[in-house]
Each structure stands twice: as C-alpha cells, then as structure tokens.
Amino acid sequence: MKAELQNQVLSFDAYVEEEVPDKNQELYRIRHCKIYFYLEDDTIQVIEPQVKNSGIMQGTIVRRHRIPLPPPNEDEYYTIDHFNINTEVIFYAQRYKITDCDQFTKNFLRKMGVRLNPPASRPDDPYTKERQKILDSMNPLRPYERIDTLKQFLEHDGHVLRFFCVWDDPESMFHDPRELVLHYYLSDDTIDIKEITPVNSGRDAVPLFLRRDKLPKYAPTGLYQPGTITARTVLNVFGNLVGNRGRYILDNRKTGAVHQEFYRDSDLKIGEVINVWGRKILLCDCDEFTKDYYRTKYGIEDFTPVPYKTSPPPKPEKTFPPYTGFGSEEDSLCSCMGLLPKPPQKDFKKFMEKDRSGLESNILRFLAKLVTDSPIDKDRKFIICYFLSDDTISVYEHTQRNSGILGGKFLERGRIKKPGQELFKSEPSEYFKAQDLFVGARVCFHGHNFLLVDADEYTINYMEKHANEFSVADTGFILKKLKDIAEPRSREIRQVFAATDPEHTKVIEYEPFRNLIVSFTDGAFSEHEIMTLGRYYGVKEEYETDLHLLLAVAQEQLKKNSFENFGQLSAVLAYNDREKCGVLPYQMCRTICKSFKLPLADDLLEAVLTMFEDDNKQVEYKKFLDGLNWRENQIPAFQTIKLPLKNEDDWNGQPPSLPFKKIKYLPLLDDLFGKEE
C-alpha cells in the first residue's frame, strides 16, 4: 500500500452506450456514470447516479477491485497510465467513454506528465429527452395544493409554550376560580389545557380540560357548523347534468371559502383574556422558556405576573397537652405525633461527628466547687464532664483523704434541665448546653449550685478552635466587648497599665492583668473571657522537648517486647538511601519501621522521628537508630511518667499549668484604642 497516496481518488466522467433490442421507442440508451480510481492500491469502482423513474437498477455497477485489461492482455491490470480524457476503457467487455474529470484529477495527471486531451461532449439519452418533452407539455387537470408543515415541525418539535391561567367560573356553586395550565405547541400551532385539581376539591380529576387542537377565535355571529371550514375548496364542474354525478376539481382561488382565525403565539400574553369555546380564561403567568421565546422573537421584556391566588388561610397552631410526668418529655411528646407512638429519635449525625475518635475525646471537663456556706462542703472538688455527642452531663467528686466524704460518682450521666422551669407544661424544657459551661460560670444541677473554677487544656483548646460556637473563647468578640466598655477611659487605662510596669518591660504578670480587667469592666467579664485574652496576648514560654525522655520511653517499650533487630533495620534504611546522604523522607522511614513491626505506639514513633528531622524535613536515620538501640546506647533510668488514665472522668481536676505567665499589654492597648502617637 502506498502510504503517501492513501485517501486520494481520481474521478472521471464517462458514459456507456447500450443497445435496446425489440423496442420501437428507443434503439439505444446512454447511461452516464462515474469511474473512481484509487491511487493507494490501483483499484477501480464504477457508480451510476440515481435517476428518478428510470426503471433501471442503478448505483454500483462495478464494485471496487483491480480490473484486468481486455484480451489478449488479461494477465495485466489497469493502472493510472491507461486513463485520460476523451479515451475509452473496456471493463469486462463493456466499453466506457471517458468525457471529462474533476480538477484534482487534472492536476494529478499533469504532475504525472500526462498530456490531457480536450474534454469530449456528453451526449443525452434520446428516450429520456423525449419523455421530458412530454412531461413539460402536460398540464394537470386536477391541480394539487401543497400544504407543507414539515419545516415548522422540524424547527419546533418539542418546543411548547406554557401559561398558567385562571377561569373564574360564574356558574360555580361557590364561585371559586379554577387554575389551568395552557400548552401552546409551536410545531403545529395547537393548544391543550389541563386543570389543576386541588386536593379534596370535590371535582373529578379529568385528563384534559381541552384536548389538543387548533383553538379558533370565538366568532361574534356564532359557531360554524361541522364541515363548513375545510382545508381545501373544490368546484363542481358539470353540476348534476351528467347522470346526477358531479365532477370536482380543486379551487385554487378558494371561492366561497370560510376563513376562520385561530389563536397564534402572538395572541398569547400575560394579562390577556382568551375565549376557549365561550369560557373567558385569563393568562396570569408563564415559565422561563416561554419568557425567553417572547423576549427573543417579539422583544417583550415585561412579564409581570397577574396575582390570582388568594393567600391561604393561616394554619392553626398545633398545640400539645402538658407533660404528665410519666417518662421523659420527648417520649411523651412522641405519643402525640401519631396513632402509633414511636420512640424519640436521637441525633445520629451529631453522635457520629462528636463521638470519641482517637485522641479526640469530645468531652469538655471542668473543675467545680459547691457554692455553699457549709465549711465542710466548701473544700469539696467536683469534675463536671460534658459529652458533646449527646449533650449529657456527668459529675464526679474528687476523693480527698481524711475528708469524711466517700467521693466518686456524684451525678449519673444524663441531660440536665435548667432550673426555674415549670414541670408540667406543653413546651419542651430547656437543657444545659455546652455554651452554658465555662470557667467562672455558675450552674445549678438538681438543686446543687456549682461554680466552675477551671478547665483542662483540651477543653480550652476545643473552645478556642470552635470560637464561633463559644463566645467566651472568641478573641474578636471579647475585644469588641472590651472596647465598647473601655474606650471612653482609654487615657486612664493606658496610664494604669504603664504604672503597673514601672521598669518598662512591656509585660506584666497575669494576676495584675486580671485584676485590671476586672476593675475596668466592673465584673462584666467572666474568668474564661479574661483567660482567653491572657492566652492570646501572653508570652509563650518555650519548652524544650526532652529528647532523652522520649528515647527512654521508646527504649523501655522495645526492651519489654525484646526487639533487637536493629542491624537489619539499619541495612534496609541504608539501602533505600540511594544518594548515600544519610537522610530519608519522614514517610519512608515511618513505612519501613512499620514493615519491621516496630513495637512502638504511632504517636511515640512519630514524635521520635520528628525529633531527628533536619531543616529540610528529612530524618537522620543513623542517629534515629542509635537513639533507639537499647543494647548499645542505653539511656539511664528515668522517673515514671504519668500516662493519661483510660477513664477521663478520673481526672483529678488540678488546674493545668498555663502556657504563659506574663502578658504583653501594649498590643492589647493598640488593638483596643489604636497605636499611640
């Protein structure tokens, strides 16, 4: 196959002269055809174009293949050298006269060095020419009027205009308007109307208010009788003269035809009233497709709907009987929702999002004490745990030696109602939420008044992370609140802070800072809000991570599990270090350690790997292995580390060590009052 000549075809015009025996009308026949020569494989195809009413099987005369030369050269095949204009070729004893070719063929033959002959004349078929003369001379006795609707159908098939209508039926018993939907089909200018039957209206739901058809404009003289209006009109030429039988022909002039106007798309507009067989229907609105159609075709921009729906009557407020005291309020309320009572549904999505997951406990824990005058109860310490997954609360009392109080579980886990609510009422009671608990809050649980004096670090971090839910941990909200109170006394406040810092260190201790905020706000700020400000503007103390402590813990775990395969682990790490630079990516080191089933907890392994990272976040694996090798580099004994207890409710409630001791007050004053000039 010649790849450079692929998809290139030479086209020649030719004709064949055939004898027609035993027929007086024609002695011979001229059949025009096309000869295609495919350059890629020297194949030839002959096709005869279709001629209407020819009575001859036309189309492909010779299928595409290589054609042999006529005898005596039948062992050879036709090539491009055998073709030219005004020449003859013989295909299987059939002689084809080539008369002309297309421009591409002429250019190609000239490039091949072929001298082209002048084009030959193309003879006409005598019988076809005679038939055409007869057809041209004939005048039809019964002319046919062609009504062509195919173009409109193809352009607008599936395009439907939709109007929302109303029919104010005057004969209705209750004189209520009836809502309708009118569809105008652009493919054939027909209309159908459907009625919107309201529920429990007392009317039968019929399929159509008006079946699909052309809708005539109501004539003032009355309706026409059936058969009066026809698509075509005819004339009786002979009347009843010949055997009481008429002779009808088509009347092109439409003498006596009755012309009736039908509703078109130009007649349908919002606010118009159309006559549907005597019923006055108001067009009130339409859909977006209809608006775009009228906006494009007619340039209409005003589609203000006509109000036709009366405002529905207000729904009666659903009232519930008061709570009887049996079971929970939610359970009693479910018995009022249906004939078959169902148990109250819990918020499963919230439970899945706020349930314990790894190190995220989703439990807010606070240290509290009783608000009482009893000297025995003043020193009692309680741990209040709020479970975010289901808004339940449990209270545990810290066990103190020689106090005379047993301690332990003080209040079973469950939802707690806020005090001061009526017990037997129809409305659901209000329960304590997470936003009600913060450092400095006073809460009453079943008659016991608690003062929340502190919270653990997880609780404080959680509230700061979700500051949009907890206003006491939202620094922006607290600053705005403090600015509204302290702005009139800005000069005085600056002087007081400057007097608290006589050495001009630009920092003050947390306790003086807290006392100043309390004095300026007159107790309007809670302890948690002051703590949030202190954490935001505090000077963070830099703690150096005790690497030896981490390695000691890791070696202790490896020793307990009898892991000594450090040599093979070192060989695998060195093998993966292709560049021999002594460092590997963090994730690769972690994966290799996991493949060796290194008996270390995930968080401990990640912490140790992080300690041996360089500036490019690459782990120095040799130092990492030397630190873990308890056989050769054993770290001296260390003090026992107090790991977190499994039950978080056993937290002893001691105040967490704050990550700051001093407060930078100048940035706080600048955020409140602007920079001082």
Short mmCIF file of C-alpha atoms in Angstrom, two decimals, residues 29-283:
data_model
loop_
_atom_site.label_atom_id
_atom_site.label_comp_id
_atom_site.label_asym_id
_atom_site.label_seq_id
_atom_site.Cartn_x
_atom_site.Cartn_y
_atom_site.Cartn_z
CA ARG A 29 -29.62 4.04 -24.37
CA ILE A 30 -26.98 6.41 -22.95
CA ARG A 31 -26.09 5.69 -19.30
CA HIS A 32 -23.92 8.24 -17.52
CA CYS A 33 -21.59 7.01 -14.79
CA LYS A 34 -18.59 7.86 -12.60
CA ILE A 35 -15.27 5.99 -12.66
CA TYR A 36 -13.19 6.19 -9.44
CA PHE A 37 -9.52 5.17 -9.49
CA TYR A 38 -8.00 4.64 -6.02
CA LEU A 39 -4.33 5.56 -6.09
CA GLU A 40 -3.35 3.64 -2.96
CA ASP A 41 -3.95 0.17 -4.47
CA ASP A 42 -4.92 0.78 -8.16
CA THR A 43 -8.48 -0.41 -7.59
CA ILE A 44 -11.39 0.83 -9.72
CA GLN A 45 -15.06 1.41 -8.93
CA VAL A 46 -17.87 2.38 -11.34
CA ILE A 47 -21.02 4.04 -10.00
CA GLU A 48 -24.12 5.15 -11.94
CA PRO A 49 -26.02 8.06 -10.29
CA GLN A 50 -29.66 7.51 -9.46
CA VAL A 51 -32.18 8.89 -11.96
CA LYS A 52 -35.80 9.29 -10.90
CA ASN A 53 -38.28 6.92 -12.58
CA SER A 54 -35.57 5.37 -14.76
CA GLY A 55 -36.73 1.78 -14.18
CA ILE A 56 -33.11 0.59 -14.19
CA MET A 57 -31.14 -0.83 -11.25
CA GLN A 58 -28.58 1.89 -10.67
CA GLY A 59 -25.84 2.53 -8.13
CA THR A 60 -22.60 0.50 -8.08
CA ILE A 61 -22.10 -1.12 -11.46
CA VAL A 62 -18.59 -2.43 -10.83
CA ARG A 63 -17.51 -2.96 -7.25
CA ARG A 64 -14.11 -1.74 -6.14
CA HIS A 65 -11.28 -4.09 -7.13
CA ARG A 66 -8.39 -4.34 -9.57
CA ILE A 67 -9.71 -4.79 -13.12
CA PRO A 68 -7.70 -6.76 -15.72
CA LEU A 69 -7.04 -5.44 -19.19
CA PRO A 70 -9.07 -6.80 -22.10
CA PRO A 71 -7.67 -9.76 -24.08
CA PRO A 72 -5.05 -10.53 -25.12
CA ASN A 73 -3.51 -8.72 -22.07
CA GLU A 74 -5.78 -10.20 -19.41
CA ASP A 75 -2.79 -11.05 -17.19
CA GLU A 76 -2.17 -7.33 -16.59
CA TYR A 77 -4.28 -4.77 -14.68
CA TYR A 78 -5.37 -1.21 -15.30
CA THR A 79 -3.03 1.46 -13.92
CA ILE A 80 -3.04 5.23 -13.93
CA ASP A 81 -1.27 5.19 -17.30
CA HIS A 82 -4.38 3.80 -19.03
CA PHE A 83 -6.61 6.76 -18.15
CA ASN A 84 -7.02 10.07 -19.97
CA ILE A 85 -9.80 12.37 -21.13
CA ASN A 86 -11.61 11.60 -24.40
CA THR A 87 -10.47 7.97 -24.39
CA GLU A 88 -12.16 4.64 -23.99
CA VAL A 89 -11.63 1.85 -21.44
CA ILE A 90 -13.09 -1.64 -21.52
CA PHE A 91 -14.22 -3.25 -18.27
CA TYR A 92 -15.33 -6.84 -18.75
CA ALA A 93 -16.33 -6.31 -22.41
CA GLN A 94 -18.23 -3.11 -21.55
CA ARG A 95 -16.88 -0.04 -23.32
CA TYR A 96 -16.79 3.21 -21.28
CA LYS A 97 -16.20 6.54 -22.98
CA ILE A 98 -14.37 9.00 -20.64
CA THR A 99 -15.55 12.54 -21.31
CA ASP A 100 -14.08 14.65 -18.51
CA CYS A 101 -12.64 14.57 -14.95
CA ASP A 102 -12.55 16.81 -11.88
CA GLN A 103 -9.88 19.45 -11.18
CA PHE A 104 -7.92 17.31 -8.69
CA THR A 105 -7.60 14.54 -11.28
CA LYS A 106 -6.42 17.02 -13.93
CA ASN A 107 -3.75 18.44 -11.63
CA PHE A 108 -2.56 14.99 -10.60
CA LEU A 109 -2.30 13.73 -14.20
CA ARG A 110 -0.38 16.84 -15.25
CA LYS A 111 2.11 16.27 -12.41
CA MET A 112 2.49 12.68 -13.62
CA GLY A 113 3.48 14.01 -17.05
CA VAL A 114 0.29 13.01 -18.84
CA ARG A 115 -0.80 15.24 -21.72
CA LEU A 116 -4.55 15.72 -21.22
CA ASN A 117 -6.88 15.51 -24.21
CA PRO A 118 -9.61 18.12 -24.66
CA PRO A 119 -12.92 17.19 -22.94
CA ALA A 120 -15.47 15.37 -25.08
CA SER A 121 -19.13 16.27 -25.36
CA ARG A 122 -21.59 14.44 -23.15
CA PRO A 123 -24.47 13.00 -25.26
CA ASP A 124 -28.00 12.91 -23.94
CA ASP A 125 -30.20 9.86 -23.79
CA PRO A 126 -32.77 10.29 -26.63
CA TYR A 127 -35.55 8.45 -24.87
CA THR A 128 -35.10 10.41 -21.62
CA LYS A 129 -35.11 13.63 -23.62
CA GLU A 130 -38.34 12.65 -25.35
CA ARG A 131 -40.03 11.82 -22.08
CA GLN A 132 -39.03 15.17 -20.60
CA LYS A 133 -40.66 16.96 -23.56
CA ILE A 134 -43.89 15.08 -22.96
CA LEU A 135 -43.82 15.92 -19.22
CA ASP A 136 -43.18 19.59 -19.89
CA SER A 137 -46.10 19.80 -22.30
CA MET A 138 -48.59 18.24 -19.88
CA ASN A 139 -50.90 20.44 -17.80
CA PRO A 140 -52.56 18.70 -14.84
CA LEU A 141 -56.35 18.65 -14.99
CA ARG A 142 -56.67 18.46 -11.20
CA PRO A 143 -54.09 20.78 -9.63
CA TYR A 144 -52.98 19.82 -6.15
CA GLU A 145 -52.43 22.44 -3.48
CA ARG A 146 -49.42 21.50 -1.40
CA ILE A 147 -49.63 22.35 2.30
CA ASP A 148 -46.13 21.87 3.69
CA THR A 149 -45.83 21.86 7.51
CA LEU A 150 -42.69 19.74 7.72
CA LYS A 151 -40.34 22.71 8.10
CA GLN A 152 -42.28 24.12 11.05
CA PHE A 153 -42.40 20.66 12.65
CA LEU A 154 -38.65 20.06 12.30
CA GLU A 155 -37.77 23.51 13.69
CA HIS A 156 -40.11 23.50 16.68
CA ASP A 157 -40.72 19.86 17.53
CA GLY A 158 -40.71 19.55 21.31
CA HIS A 159 -40.97 23.34 21.85
CA VAL A 160 -44.00 24.10 23.99
CA LEU A 161 -45.10 27.42 25.49
CA ARG A 162 -46.67 27.10 28.93
CA PHE A 163 -49.00 29.63 30.53
CA PHE A 164 -50.61 29.50 33.95
CA CYS A 165 -54.22 30.59 33.68
CA VAL A 166 -57.33 31.01 35.78
CA TRP A 167 -61.00 30.64 34.87
CA ASP A 168 -63.44 32.37 37.16
CA ASP A 169 -66.48 30.17 36.60
CA PRO A 170 -69.60 32.33 37.16
CA GLU A 171 -71.87 29.29 37.29
CA SER A 172 -69.88 27.56 40.02
CA MET A 173 -71.70 26.92 43.27
CA PHE A 174 -69.03 28.59 45.41
CA HIS A 175 -67.77 30.93 42.67
CA ASP A 176 -64.18 29.83 43.16
CA PRO A 177 -61.54 30.35 40.44
CA ARG A 178 -60.17 27.27 38.71
CA GLU A 179 -56.48 27.05 37.94
CA LEU A 180 -55.44 25.88 34.47
CA VAL A 181 -52.22 25.24 32.55
CA LEU A 182 -52.26 26.12 28.82
CA HIS A 183 -49.78 24.47 26.45
CA TYR A 184 -49.13 26.00 23.02
CA TYR A 185 -47.26 23.61 20.68
CA LEU A 186 -45.07 25.56 18.28
CA SER A 187 -44.69 22.57 15.94
CA ASP A 188 -48.30 22.77 14.67
CA ASP A 189 -49.90 25.79 16.47
CA THR A 190 -52.21 23.61 18.57
CA ILE A 191 -53.35 24.18 22.15
CA ASP A 192 -54.36 21.96 25.01
CA ILE A 193 -55.40 22.92 28.54
CA LYS A 194 -55.10 20.93 31.75
CA GLU A 195 -56.83 21.73 35.01
CA ILE A 196 -55.03 21.72 38.35
CA THR A 197 -57.48 19.98 40.66
CA PRO A 198 -56.82 20.81 44.33
CA VAL A 199 -56.93 18.07 46.92
CA ASN A 200 -60.39 17.47 48.41
CA SER A 201 -61.98 19.95 45.97
CA GLY A 202 -64.95 17.70 45.24
CA ARG A 203 -64.25 17.72 41.49
CA ASP A 204 -63.36 14.74 39.35
CA ALA A 205 -59.80 14.73 38.06
CA VAL A 206 -60.29 14.69 34.28
CA PRO A 207 -57.28 14.13 31.99
CA LEU A 208 -57.76 17.30 29.92
CA PHE A 209 -59.81 20.43 30.18
CA LEU A 210 -59.38 20.97 26.41
CA ARG A 211 -57.94 18.36 24.07
CA ARG A 212 -55.09 19.30 21.79
CA ASP A 213 -56.28 21.09 18.64
CA LYS A 214 -56.23 24.49 17.00
CA LEU A 215 -58.24 26.90 19.11
CA PRO A 216 -60.48 29.20 17.00
CA LYS A 217 -61.16 32.74 17.99
CA TYR A 218 -64.79 32.92 19.02
CA ALA A 219 -66.85 34.42 16.16
CA PRO A 220 -69.43 37.03 17.22
CA THR A 221 -72.03 35.56 14.81
CA GLY A 222 -71.82 32.15 16.40
CA LEU A 223 -70.10 28.88 15.82
CA TYR A 224 -69.75 27.30 12.38
CA GLN A 225 -71.42 24.03 11.58
CA PRO A 226 -69.23 20.94 11.15
CA GLY A 227 -67.84 20.72 7.62
CA THR A 228 -68.19 24.43 6.92
CA ILE A 229 -64.49 25.07 7.37
CA THR A 230 -62.21 22.86 5.27
CA ALA A 231 -58.55 22.88 4.38
CA ARG A 232 -59.30 22.92 0.62
CA THR A 233 -62.24 24.04 -1.56
CA VAL A 234 -63.47 22.26 -4.71
CA LEU A 235 -65.64 23.21 -7.70
CA ASN A 236 -68.34 21.01 -9.29
CA VAL A 237 -67.58 21.48 -12.99
CA PHE A 238 -70.60 19.69 -14.51
CA GLY A 239 -73.04 20.13 -11.69
CA ASN A 240 -75.73 17.44 -11.77
CA LEU A 241 -76.10 17.36 -15.55
CA VAL A 242 -74.35 14.06 -16.22
CA GLY A 243 -76.15 11.23 -14.51
CA ASN A 244 -76.56 13.17 -11.26
CA ARG A 245 -72.83 12.74 -10.71
CA GLY A 246 -70.58 15.71 -10.17
CA ARG A 247 -67.10 16.35 -11.45
CA TYR A 248 -64.98 18.11 -8.82
CA ILE A 249 -61.66 19.90 -9.25
CA LEU A 250 -59.57 21.87 -6.77
CA ASP A 251 -60.43 25.57 -6.50
CA ASN A 252 -57.16 27.50 -6.35
CA ARG A 253 -58.95 30.82 -5.84
CA LYS A 254 -60.87 29.43 -2.81
CA THR A 255 -64.22 30.81 -3.98
CA GLY A 256 -66.68 30.83 -1.13
CA ALA A 257 -64.18 29.53 1.42
CA VAL A 258 -64.84 30.38 5.05
CA HIS A 259 -61.73 31.77 6.71
CA GLN A 260 -61.54 31.40 10.46
CA GLU A 261 -58.83 32.84 12.67
CA PHE A 262 -57.10 30.65 15.22
CA TYR A 263 -55.11 31.69 18.26
CA ARG A 264 -51.41 32.07 17.47
CA ASP A 265 -48.40 32.64 19.72
CA SER A 266 -48.66 36.40 19.09
CA ASP A 267 -52.13 36.42 20.70
CA LEU A 268 -50.96 34.92 24.00
CA LYS A 269 -49.65 37.46 26.51
CA ILE A 270 -49.70 37.77 30.27
CA GLY A 271 -52.83 39.65 31.26
CA GLU A 272 -54.75 38.77 28.06
CA VAL A 273 -58.16 37.09 28.19
CA ILE A 274 -58.74 34.36 25.60
CA ASN A 275 -62.06 32.77 24.64
CA VAL A 276 -61.98 28.99 24.93
CA TRP A 277 -65.32 27.94 23.45
CA GLY A 278 -67.20 30.56 25.42
CA ARG A 279 -65.11 30.45 28.59
CA LYS A 280 -63.12 33.56 29.46
CA ILE A 281 -59.66 32.46 30.60
CA LEU A 282 -57.11 34.91 31.99
CA LEU A 283 -53.39 34.31 31.30
#
